[in-house]
PDB file of C-alpha atoms in Angstrom:
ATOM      1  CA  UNK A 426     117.966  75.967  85.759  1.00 83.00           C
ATOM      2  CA  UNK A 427     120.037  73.403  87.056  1.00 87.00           C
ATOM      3  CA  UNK A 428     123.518  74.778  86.370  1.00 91.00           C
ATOM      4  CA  UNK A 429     121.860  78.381  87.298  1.00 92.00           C
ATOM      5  CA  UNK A 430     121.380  76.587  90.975  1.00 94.00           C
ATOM      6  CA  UNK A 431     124.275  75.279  91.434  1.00 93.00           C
ATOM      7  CA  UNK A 432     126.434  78.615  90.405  1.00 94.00           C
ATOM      8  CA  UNK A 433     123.980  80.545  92.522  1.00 95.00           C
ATOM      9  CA  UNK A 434     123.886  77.917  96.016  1.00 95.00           C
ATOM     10  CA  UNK A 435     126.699  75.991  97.716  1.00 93.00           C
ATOM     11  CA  UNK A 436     126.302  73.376 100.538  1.00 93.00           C
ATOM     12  CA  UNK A 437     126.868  74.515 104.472  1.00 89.00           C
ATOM     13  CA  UNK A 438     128.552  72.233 106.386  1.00 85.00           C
ATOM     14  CA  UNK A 439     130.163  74.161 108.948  1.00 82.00           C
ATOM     15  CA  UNK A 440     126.800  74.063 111.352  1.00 77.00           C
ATOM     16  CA  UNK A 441     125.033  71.244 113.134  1.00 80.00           C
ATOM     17  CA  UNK A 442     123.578  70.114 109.768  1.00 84.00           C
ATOM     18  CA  UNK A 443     124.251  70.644 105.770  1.00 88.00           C
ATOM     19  CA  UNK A 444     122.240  73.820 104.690  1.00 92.00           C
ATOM     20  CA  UNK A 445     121.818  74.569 100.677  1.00 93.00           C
ATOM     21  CA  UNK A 446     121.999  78.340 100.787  1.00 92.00           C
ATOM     22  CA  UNK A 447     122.378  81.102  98.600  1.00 94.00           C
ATOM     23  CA  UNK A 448     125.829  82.334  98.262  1.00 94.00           C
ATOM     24  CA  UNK A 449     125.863  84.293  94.965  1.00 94.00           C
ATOM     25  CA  UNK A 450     123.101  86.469  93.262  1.00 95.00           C
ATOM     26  CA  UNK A 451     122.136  85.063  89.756  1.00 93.00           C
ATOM     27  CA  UNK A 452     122.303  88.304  87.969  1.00 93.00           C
ATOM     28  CA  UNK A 453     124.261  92.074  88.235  1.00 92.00           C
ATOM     29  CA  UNK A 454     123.461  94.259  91.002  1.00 93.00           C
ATOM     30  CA  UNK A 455     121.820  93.880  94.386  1.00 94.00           C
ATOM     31  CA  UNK A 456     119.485  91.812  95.597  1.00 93.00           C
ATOM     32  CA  UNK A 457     116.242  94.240  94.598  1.00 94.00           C
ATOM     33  CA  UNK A 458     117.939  94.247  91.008  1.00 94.00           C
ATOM     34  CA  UNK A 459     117.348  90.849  90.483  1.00 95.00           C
ATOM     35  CA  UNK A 460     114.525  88.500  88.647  1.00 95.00           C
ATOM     36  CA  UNK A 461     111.845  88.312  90.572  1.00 95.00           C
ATOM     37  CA  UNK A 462     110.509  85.337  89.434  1.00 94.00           C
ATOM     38  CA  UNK A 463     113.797  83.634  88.865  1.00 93.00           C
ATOM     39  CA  UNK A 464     114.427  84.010  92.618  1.00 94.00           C
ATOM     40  CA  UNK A 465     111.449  82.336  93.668  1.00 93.00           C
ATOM     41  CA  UNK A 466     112.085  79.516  91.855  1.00 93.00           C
ATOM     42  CA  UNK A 467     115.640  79.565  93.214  1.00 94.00           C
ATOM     43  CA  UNK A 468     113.897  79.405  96.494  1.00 94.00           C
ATOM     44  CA  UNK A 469     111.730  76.755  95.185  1.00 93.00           C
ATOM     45  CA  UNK A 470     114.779  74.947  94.157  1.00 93.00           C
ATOM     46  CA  UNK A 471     116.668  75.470  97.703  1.00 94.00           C
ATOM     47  CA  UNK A 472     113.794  74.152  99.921  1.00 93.00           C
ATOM     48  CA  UNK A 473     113.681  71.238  97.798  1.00 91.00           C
ATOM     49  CA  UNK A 474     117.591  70.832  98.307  1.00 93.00           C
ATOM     50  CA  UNK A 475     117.215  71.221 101.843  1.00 93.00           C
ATOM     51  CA  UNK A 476     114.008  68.731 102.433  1.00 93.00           C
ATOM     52  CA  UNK A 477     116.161  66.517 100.957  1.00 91.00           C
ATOM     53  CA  UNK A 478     119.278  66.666 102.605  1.00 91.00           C
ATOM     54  CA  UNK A 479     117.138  66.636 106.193  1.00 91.00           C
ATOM     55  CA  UNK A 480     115.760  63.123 104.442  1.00 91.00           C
ATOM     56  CA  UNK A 481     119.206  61.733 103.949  1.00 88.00           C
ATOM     57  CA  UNK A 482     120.176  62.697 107.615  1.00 85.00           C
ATOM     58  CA  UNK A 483     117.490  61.211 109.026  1.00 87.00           C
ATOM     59  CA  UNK A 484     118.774  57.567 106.549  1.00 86.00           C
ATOM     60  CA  UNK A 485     122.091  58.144 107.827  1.00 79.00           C
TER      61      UNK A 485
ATOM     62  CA  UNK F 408     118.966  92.392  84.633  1.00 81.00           C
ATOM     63  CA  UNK F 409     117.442  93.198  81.561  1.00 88.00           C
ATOM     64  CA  UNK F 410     113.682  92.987  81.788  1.00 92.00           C
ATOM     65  CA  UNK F 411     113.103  92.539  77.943  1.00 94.00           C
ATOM     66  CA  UNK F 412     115.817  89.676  77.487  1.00 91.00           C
ATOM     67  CA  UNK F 413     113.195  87.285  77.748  1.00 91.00           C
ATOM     68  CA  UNK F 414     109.763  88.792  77.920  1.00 94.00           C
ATOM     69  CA  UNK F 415     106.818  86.653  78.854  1.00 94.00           C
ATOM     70  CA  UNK F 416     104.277  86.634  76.181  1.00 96.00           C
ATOM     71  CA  UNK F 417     100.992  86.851  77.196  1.00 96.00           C
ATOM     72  CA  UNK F 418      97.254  87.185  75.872  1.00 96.00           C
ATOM     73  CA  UNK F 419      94.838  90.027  76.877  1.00 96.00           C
ATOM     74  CA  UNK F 420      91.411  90.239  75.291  1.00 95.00           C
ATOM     75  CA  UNK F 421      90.650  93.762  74.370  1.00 95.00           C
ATOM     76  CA  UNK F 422      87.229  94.684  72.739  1.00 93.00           C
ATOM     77  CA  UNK F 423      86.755  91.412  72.646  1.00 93.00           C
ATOM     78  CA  UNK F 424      90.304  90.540  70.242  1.00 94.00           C
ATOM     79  CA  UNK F 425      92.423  88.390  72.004  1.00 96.00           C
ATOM     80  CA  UNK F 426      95.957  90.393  71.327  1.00 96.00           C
ATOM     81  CA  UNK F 427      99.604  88.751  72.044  1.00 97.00           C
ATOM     82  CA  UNK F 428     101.461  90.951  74.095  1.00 97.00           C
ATOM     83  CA  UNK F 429     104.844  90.324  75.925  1.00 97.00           C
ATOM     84  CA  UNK F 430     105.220  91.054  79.625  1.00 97.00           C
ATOM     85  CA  UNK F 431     108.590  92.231  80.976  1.00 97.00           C
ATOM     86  CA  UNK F 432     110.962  90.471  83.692  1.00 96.00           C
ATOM     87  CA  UNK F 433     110.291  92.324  86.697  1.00 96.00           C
ATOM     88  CA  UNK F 434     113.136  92.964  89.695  1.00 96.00           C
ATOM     89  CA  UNK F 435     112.766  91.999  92.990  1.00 96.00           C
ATOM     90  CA  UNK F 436     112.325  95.694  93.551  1.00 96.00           C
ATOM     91  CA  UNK F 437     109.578  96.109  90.822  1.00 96.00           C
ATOM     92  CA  UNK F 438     107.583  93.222  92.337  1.00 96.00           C
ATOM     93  CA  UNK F 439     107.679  94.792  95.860  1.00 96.00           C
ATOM     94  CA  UNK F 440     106.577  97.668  94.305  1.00 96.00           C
ATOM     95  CA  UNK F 441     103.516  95.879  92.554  1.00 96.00           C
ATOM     96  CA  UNK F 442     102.641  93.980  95.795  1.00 96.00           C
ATOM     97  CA  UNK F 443     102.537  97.081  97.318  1.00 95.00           C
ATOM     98  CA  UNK F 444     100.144  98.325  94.914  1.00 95.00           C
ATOM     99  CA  UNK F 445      98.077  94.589  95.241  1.00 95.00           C
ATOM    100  CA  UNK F 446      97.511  95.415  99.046  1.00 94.00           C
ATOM    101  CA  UNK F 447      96.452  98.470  98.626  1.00 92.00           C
ATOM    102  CA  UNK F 448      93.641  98.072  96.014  1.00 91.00           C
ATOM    103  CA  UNK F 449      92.658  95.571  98.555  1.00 92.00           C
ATOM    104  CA  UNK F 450      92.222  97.546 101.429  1.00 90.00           C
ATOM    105  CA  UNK F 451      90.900 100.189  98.983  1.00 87.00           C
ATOM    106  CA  UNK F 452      88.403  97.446  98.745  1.00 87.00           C
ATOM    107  CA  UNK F 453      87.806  96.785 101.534  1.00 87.00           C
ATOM    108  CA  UNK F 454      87.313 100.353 102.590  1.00 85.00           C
ATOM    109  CA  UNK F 455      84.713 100.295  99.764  1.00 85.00           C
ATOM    110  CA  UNK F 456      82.523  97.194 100.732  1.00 87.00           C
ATOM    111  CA  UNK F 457      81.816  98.770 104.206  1.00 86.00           C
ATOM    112  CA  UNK F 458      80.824 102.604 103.046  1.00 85.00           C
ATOM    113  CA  UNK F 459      77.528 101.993 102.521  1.00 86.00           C
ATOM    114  CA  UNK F 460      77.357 101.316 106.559  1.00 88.00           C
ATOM    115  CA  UNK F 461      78.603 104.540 107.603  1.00 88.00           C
ATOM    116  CA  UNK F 462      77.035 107.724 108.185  1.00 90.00           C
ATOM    117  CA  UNK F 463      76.373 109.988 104.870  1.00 90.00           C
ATOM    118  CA  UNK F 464      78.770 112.557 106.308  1.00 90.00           C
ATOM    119  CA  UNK F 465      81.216 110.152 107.029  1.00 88.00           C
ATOM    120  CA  UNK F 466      80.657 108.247 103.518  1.00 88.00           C
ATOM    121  CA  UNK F 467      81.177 111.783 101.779  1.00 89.00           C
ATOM    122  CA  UNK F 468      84.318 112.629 103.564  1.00 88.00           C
ATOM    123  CA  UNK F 469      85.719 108.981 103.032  1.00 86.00           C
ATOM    124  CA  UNK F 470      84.680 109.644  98.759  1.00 86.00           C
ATOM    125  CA  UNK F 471      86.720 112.193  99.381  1.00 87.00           C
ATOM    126  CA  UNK F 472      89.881 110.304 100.533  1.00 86.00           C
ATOM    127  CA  UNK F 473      89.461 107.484  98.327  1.00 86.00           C
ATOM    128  CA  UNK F 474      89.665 109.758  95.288  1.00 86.00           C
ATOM    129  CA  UNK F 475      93.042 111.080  96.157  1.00 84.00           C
ATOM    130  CA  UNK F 476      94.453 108.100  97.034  1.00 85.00           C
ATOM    131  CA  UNK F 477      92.284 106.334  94.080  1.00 87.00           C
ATOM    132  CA  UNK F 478      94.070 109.066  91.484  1.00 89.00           C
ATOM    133  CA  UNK F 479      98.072 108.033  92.938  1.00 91.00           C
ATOM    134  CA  UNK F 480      97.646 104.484  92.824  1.00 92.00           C
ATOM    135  CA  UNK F 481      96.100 104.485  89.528  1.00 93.00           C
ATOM    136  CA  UNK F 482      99.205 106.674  88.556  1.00 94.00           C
ATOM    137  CA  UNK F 483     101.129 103.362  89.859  1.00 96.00           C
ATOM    138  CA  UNK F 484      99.322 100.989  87.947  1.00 96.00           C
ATOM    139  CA  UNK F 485      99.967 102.701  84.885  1.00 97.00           C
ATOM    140  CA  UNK F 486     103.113 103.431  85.266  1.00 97.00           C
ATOM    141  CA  UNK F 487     103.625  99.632  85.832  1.00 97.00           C
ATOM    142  CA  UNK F 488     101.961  99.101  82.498  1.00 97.00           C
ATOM    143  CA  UNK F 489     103.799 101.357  80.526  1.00 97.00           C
ATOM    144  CA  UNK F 490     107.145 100.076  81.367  1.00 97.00           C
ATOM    145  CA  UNK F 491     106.368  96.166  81.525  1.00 97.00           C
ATOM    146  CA  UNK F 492     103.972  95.397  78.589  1.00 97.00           C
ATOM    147  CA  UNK F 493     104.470  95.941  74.792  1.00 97.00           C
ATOM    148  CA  UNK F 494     102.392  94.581  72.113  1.00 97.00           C
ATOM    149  CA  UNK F 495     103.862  91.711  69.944  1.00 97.00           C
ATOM    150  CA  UNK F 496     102.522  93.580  67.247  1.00 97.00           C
ATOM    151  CA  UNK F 497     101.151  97.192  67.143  1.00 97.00           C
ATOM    152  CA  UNK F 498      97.123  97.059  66.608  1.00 97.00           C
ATOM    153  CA  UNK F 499      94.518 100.104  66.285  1.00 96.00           C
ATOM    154  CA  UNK F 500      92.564  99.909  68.964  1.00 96.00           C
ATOM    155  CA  UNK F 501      88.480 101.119  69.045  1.00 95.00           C
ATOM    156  CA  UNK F 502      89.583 104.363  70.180  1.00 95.00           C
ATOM    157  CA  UNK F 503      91.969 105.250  67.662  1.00 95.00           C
ATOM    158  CA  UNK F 504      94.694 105.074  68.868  1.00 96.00           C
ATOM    159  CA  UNK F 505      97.816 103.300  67.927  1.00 97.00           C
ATOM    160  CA  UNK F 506      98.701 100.563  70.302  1.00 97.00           C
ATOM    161  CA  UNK F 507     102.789 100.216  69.958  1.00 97.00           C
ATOM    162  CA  UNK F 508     104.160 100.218  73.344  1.00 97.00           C
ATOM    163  CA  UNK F 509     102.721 100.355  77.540  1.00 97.00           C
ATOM    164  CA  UNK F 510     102.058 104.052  76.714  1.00 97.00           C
ATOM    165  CA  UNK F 511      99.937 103.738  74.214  1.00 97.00           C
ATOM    166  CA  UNK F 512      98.300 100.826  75.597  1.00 97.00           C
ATOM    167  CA  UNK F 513      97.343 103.135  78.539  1.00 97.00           C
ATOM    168  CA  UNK F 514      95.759 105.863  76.495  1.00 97.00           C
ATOM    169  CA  UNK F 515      93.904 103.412  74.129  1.00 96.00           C
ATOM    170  CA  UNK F 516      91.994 101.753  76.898  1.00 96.00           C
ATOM    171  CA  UNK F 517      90.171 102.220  80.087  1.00 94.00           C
ATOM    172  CA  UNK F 518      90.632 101.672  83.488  1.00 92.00           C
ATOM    173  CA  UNK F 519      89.024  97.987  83.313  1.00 92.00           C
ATOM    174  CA  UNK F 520      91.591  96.872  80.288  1.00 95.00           C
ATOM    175  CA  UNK F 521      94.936  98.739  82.293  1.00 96.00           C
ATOM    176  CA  UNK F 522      93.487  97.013  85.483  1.00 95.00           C
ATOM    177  CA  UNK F 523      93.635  93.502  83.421  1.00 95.00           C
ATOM    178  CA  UNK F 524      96.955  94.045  81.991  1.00 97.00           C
ATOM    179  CA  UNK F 525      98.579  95.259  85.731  1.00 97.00           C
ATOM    180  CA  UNK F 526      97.308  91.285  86.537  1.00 96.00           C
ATOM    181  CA  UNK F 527      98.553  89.847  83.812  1.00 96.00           C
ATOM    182  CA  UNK F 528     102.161  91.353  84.472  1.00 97.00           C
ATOM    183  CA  UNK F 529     101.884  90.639  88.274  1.00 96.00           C
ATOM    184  CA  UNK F 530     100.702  87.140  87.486  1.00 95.00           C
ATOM    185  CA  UNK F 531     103.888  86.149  84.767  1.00 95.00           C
ATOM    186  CA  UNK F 532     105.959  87.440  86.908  1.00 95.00           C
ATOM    187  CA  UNK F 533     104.705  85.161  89.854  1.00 93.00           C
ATOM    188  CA  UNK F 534     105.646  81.678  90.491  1.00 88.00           C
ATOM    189  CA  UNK F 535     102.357  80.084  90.604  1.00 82.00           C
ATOM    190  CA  UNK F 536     101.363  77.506  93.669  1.00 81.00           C
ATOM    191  CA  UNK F 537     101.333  74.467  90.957  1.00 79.00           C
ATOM    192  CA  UNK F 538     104.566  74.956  90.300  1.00 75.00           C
ATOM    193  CA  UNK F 539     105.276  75.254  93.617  1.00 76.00           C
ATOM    194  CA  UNK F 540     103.577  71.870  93.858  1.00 76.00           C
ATOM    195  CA  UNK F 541     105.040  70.382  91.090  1.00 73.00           C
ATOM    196  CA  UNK F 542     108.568  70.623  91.926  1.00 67.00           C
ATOM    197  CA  UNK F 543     108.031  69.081  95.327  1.00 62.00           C
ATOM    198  CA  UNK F 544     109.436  65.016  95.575  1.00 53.00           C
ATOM    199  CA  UNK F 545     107.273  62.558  96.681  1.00 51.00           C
ATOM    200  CA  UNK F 546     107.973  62.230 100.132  1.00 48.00           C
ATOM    201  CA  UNK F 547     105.860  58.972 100.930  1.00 42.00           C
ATOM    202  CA  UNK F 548     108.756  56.688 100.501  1.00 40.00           C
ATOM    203  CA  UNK F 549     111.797  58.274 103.035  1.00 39.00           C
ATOM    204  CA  UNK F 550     113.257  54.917 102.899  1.00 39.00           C
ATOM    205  CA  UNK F 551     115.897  56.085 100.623  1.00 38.00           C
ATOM    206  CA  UNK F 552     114.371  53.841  97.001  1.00 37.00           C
ATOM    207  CA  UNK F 553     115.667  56.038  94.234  1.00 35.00           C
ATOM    208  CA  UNK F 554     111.908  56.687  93.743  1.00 38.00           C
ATOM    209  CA  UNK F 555     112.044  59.066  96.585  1.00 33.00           C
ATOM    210  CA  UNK F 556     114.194  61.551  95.481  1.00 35.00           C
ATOM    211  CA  UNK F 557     114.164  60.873  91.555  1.00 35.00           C
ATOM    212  CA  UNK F 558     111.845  64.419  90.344  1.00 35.00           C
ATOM    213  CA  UNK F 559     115.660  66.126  90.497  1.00 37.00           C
ATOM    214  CA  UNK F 560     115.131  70.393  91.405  1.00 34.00           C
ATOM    215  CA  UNK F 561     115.959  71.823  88.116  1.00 34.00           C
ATOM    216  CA  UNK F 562     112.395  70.254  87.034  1.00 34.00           C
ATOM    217  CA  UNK F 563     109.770  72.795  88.403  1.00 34.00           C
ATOM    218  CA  UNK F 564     110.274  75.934  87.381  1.00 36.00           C
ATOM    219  CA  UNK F 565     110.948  74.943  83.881  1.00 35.00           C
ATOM    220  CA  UNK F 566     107.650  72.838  83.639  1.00 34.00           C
ATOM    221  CA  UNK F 567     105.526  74.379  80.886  1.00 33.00           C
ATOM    222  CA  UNK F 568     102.139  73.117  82.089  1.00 34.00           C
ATOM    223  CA  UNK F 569     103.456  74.658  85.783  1.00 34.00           C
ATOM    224  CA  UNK F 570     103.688  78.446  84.534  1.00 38.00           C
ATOM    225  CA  UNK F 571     100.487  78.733  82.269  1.00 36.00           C
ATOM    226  CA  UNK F 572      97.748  80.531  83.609  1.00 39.00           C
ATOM    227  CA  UNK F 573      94.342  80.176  84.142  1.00 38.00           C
ATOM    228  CA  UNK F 574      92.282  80.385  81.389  1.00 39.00           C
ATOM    229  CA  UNK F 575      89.576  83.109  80.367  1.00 37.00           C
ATOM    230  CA  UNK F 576      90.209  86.899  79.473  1.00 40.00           C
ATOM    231  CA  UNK F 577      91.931  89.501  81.394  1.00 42.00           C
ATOM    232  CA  UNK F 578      89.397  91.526  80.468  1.00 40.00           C
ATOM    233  CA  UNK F 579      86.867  89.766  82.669  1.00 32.00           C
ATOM    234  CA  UNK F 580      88.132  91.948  85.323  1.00 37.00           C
ATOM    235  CA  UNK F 581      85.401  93.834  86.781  1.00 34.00           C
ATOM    236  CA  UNK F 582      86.188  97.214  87.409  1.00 33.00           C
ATOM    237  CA  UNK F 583      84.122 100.691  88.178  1.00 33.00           C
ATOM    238  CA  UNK F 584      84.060 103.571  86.425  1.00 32.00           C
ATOM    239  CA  UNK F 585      86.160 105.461  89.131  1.00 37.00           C
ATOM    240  CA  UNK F 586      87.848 103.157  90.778  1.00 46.00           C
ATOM    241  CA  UNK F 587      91.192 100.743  90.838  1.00 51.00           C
ATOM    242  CA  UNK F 588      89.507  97.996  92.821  1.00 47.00           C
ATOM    243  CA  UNK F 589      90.845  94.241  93.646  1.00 47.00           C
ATOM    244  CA  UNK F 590      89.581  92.017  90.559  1.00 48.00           C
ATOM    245  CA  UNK F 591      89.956  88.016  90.811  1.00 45.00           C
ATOM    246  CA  UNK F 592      93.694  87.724  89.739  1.00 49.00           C
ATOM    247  CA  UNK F 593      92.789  84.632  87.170  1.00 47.00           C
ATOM    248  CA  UNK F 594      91.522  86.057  84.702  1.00 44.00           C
ATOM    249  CA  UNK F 595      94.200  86.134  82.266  1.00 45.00           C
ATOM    250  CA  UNK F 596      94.473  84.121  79.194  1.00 41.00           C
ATOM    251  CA  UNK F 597      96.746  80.999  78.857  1.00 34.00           C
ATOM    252  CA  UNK F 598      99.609  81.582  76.831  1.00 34.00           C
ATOM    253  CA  UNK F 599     103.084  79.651  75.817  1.00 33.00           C
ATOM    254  CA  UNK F 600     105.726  78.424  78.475  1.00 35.00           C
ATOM    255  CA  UNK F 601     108.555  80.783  79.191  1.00 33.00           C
ATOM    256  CA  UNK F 602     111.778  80.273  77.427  1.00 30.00           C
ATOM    257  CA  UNK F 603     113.985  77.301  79.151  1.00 29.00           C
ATOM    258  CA  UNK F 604     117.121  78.998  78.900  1.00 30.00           C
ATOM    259  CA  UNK F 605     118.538  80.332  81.883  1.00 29.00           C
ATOM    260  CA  UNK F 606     120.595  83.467  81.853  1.00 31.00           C
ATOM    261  CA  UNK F 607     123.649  83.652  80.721  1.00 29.00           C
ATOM    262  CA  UNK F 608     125.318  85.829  83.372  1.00 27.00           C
ATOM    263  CA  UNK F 609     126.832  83.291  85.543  1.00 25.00           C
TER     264      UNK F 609
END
């Protein structure tokens, strides 16, 4: 899931803070073509990125 | 995406045989579709709960309505069945007939057993709120210890206790003789983790 993640989701830095975000869908075809369930844990995955990076600006 | 790459398996109890069936990846698309379906047997519900308030003329005309709409969505529901569930093994069912794929599974059983098996696809298909839960850090301790950010993301979603479902049989669903109505979404049977691969595609 891991390696899935980071193919899928690159880092934003080109705003006011570093954003995980989806950049690439995990499987052929559009977004309605995809796993459902795989993309909710994607999301699961990318919130968790992102509550994390907001914790490491708030150390820096 | 192909749904059957790595089907779910699941366990629905059916005149009162628990039988291993395997539920289908659904698409985004599919699952809007199926939530669709979700709201309405819940306002079809709640239509329901309030007839018996309502004039008898009123009552008879809303009958009416509900039996249309009743007849389309539980055209939905099967269709959903048909094309997501297949049995692990084919099994001859008390009615006779032959259960070897969704199709079959719809014509061997009644609304209350198609009803359990529509759940059981919408619920393996549905990233439950304790995995949700599980794959959260512990956010106590912001002070940057490595304790803080150690449960790494990949973890969740692959959890086997995080994707099992509540115990007792689908076909606890209580349904009526005429209708599609809401039933409590847990009642399907526990069955194995899903696979821990991820796909291969990228």
């Amino acid at each position: 899931m891991q390696a899935l993640f980071d193919a899928t989701h690159e880092v934003d830095t080109a705003g006011m803070a570093a954003v995980c975000r989806l950049v690439r869908l995990p499987d052929a075809g559009g977004a309605s073509d995809q796993d459902a369930w795989l993309l909710d844990a994607l999301e699961v995955l990318r919130d968790e990125s992102n509550a994390m990076l907001a914790e490491a600006r708030k150390r820096a | 995406m192909d749904r059957w790459a790595r089907p779910r398996p699941e366990s629905i109890t059916l005149d009162g045989v628990p039988r291993a069936v395997e539920i289908a990846r659904l698409s985004v698309g599919e699952m809007a579709n199926v939530r669709l379906y979700i709201r309405m047997l819940s306002l079809q519900e709640q239509r329901l709960a309030t007839l018996a308030d309502r004039p008898v003329l009123e009552q008879l005309a809303i009958a009416r309505d509900e039996r249309d709409a009743n007849e389309q969505l539980g055209t939905w529901i099967s269709e959903v069945v048909t094309t997501s569930l297949r049995p692990v093994t084919p099994w001859l069912a008390l009615s006779g007939v032959e259960v070897v794929d969704g199709q079959s599974y719809c014509a061997a059983y009644d609304n209350d057993a198609i009803l359990a098996a529509f759940w059981a696809i919408y619920l393996r298909n549905t990233l439950t709120e304790e995995t949700r839960k599980n794959s959260a850090s512990p956010r106590g301790s912001a002070d940057g210890s490595p304790q803080s950010e150690s449960p790494r993301r990949g973890d969740a979603p692959e959890s086997p206790a995080g994707d099992v479902l509540p115990s007792d049989s689908t076909s606890a669903a209580a349904v009526s003789v005429t209708t599609f109505p809401i039933a409590n979404p847990s009642g399907t049977t526990a069955a194995a983790s899903r696979p821990a691969s991820v796909l291969s595609a990228v």
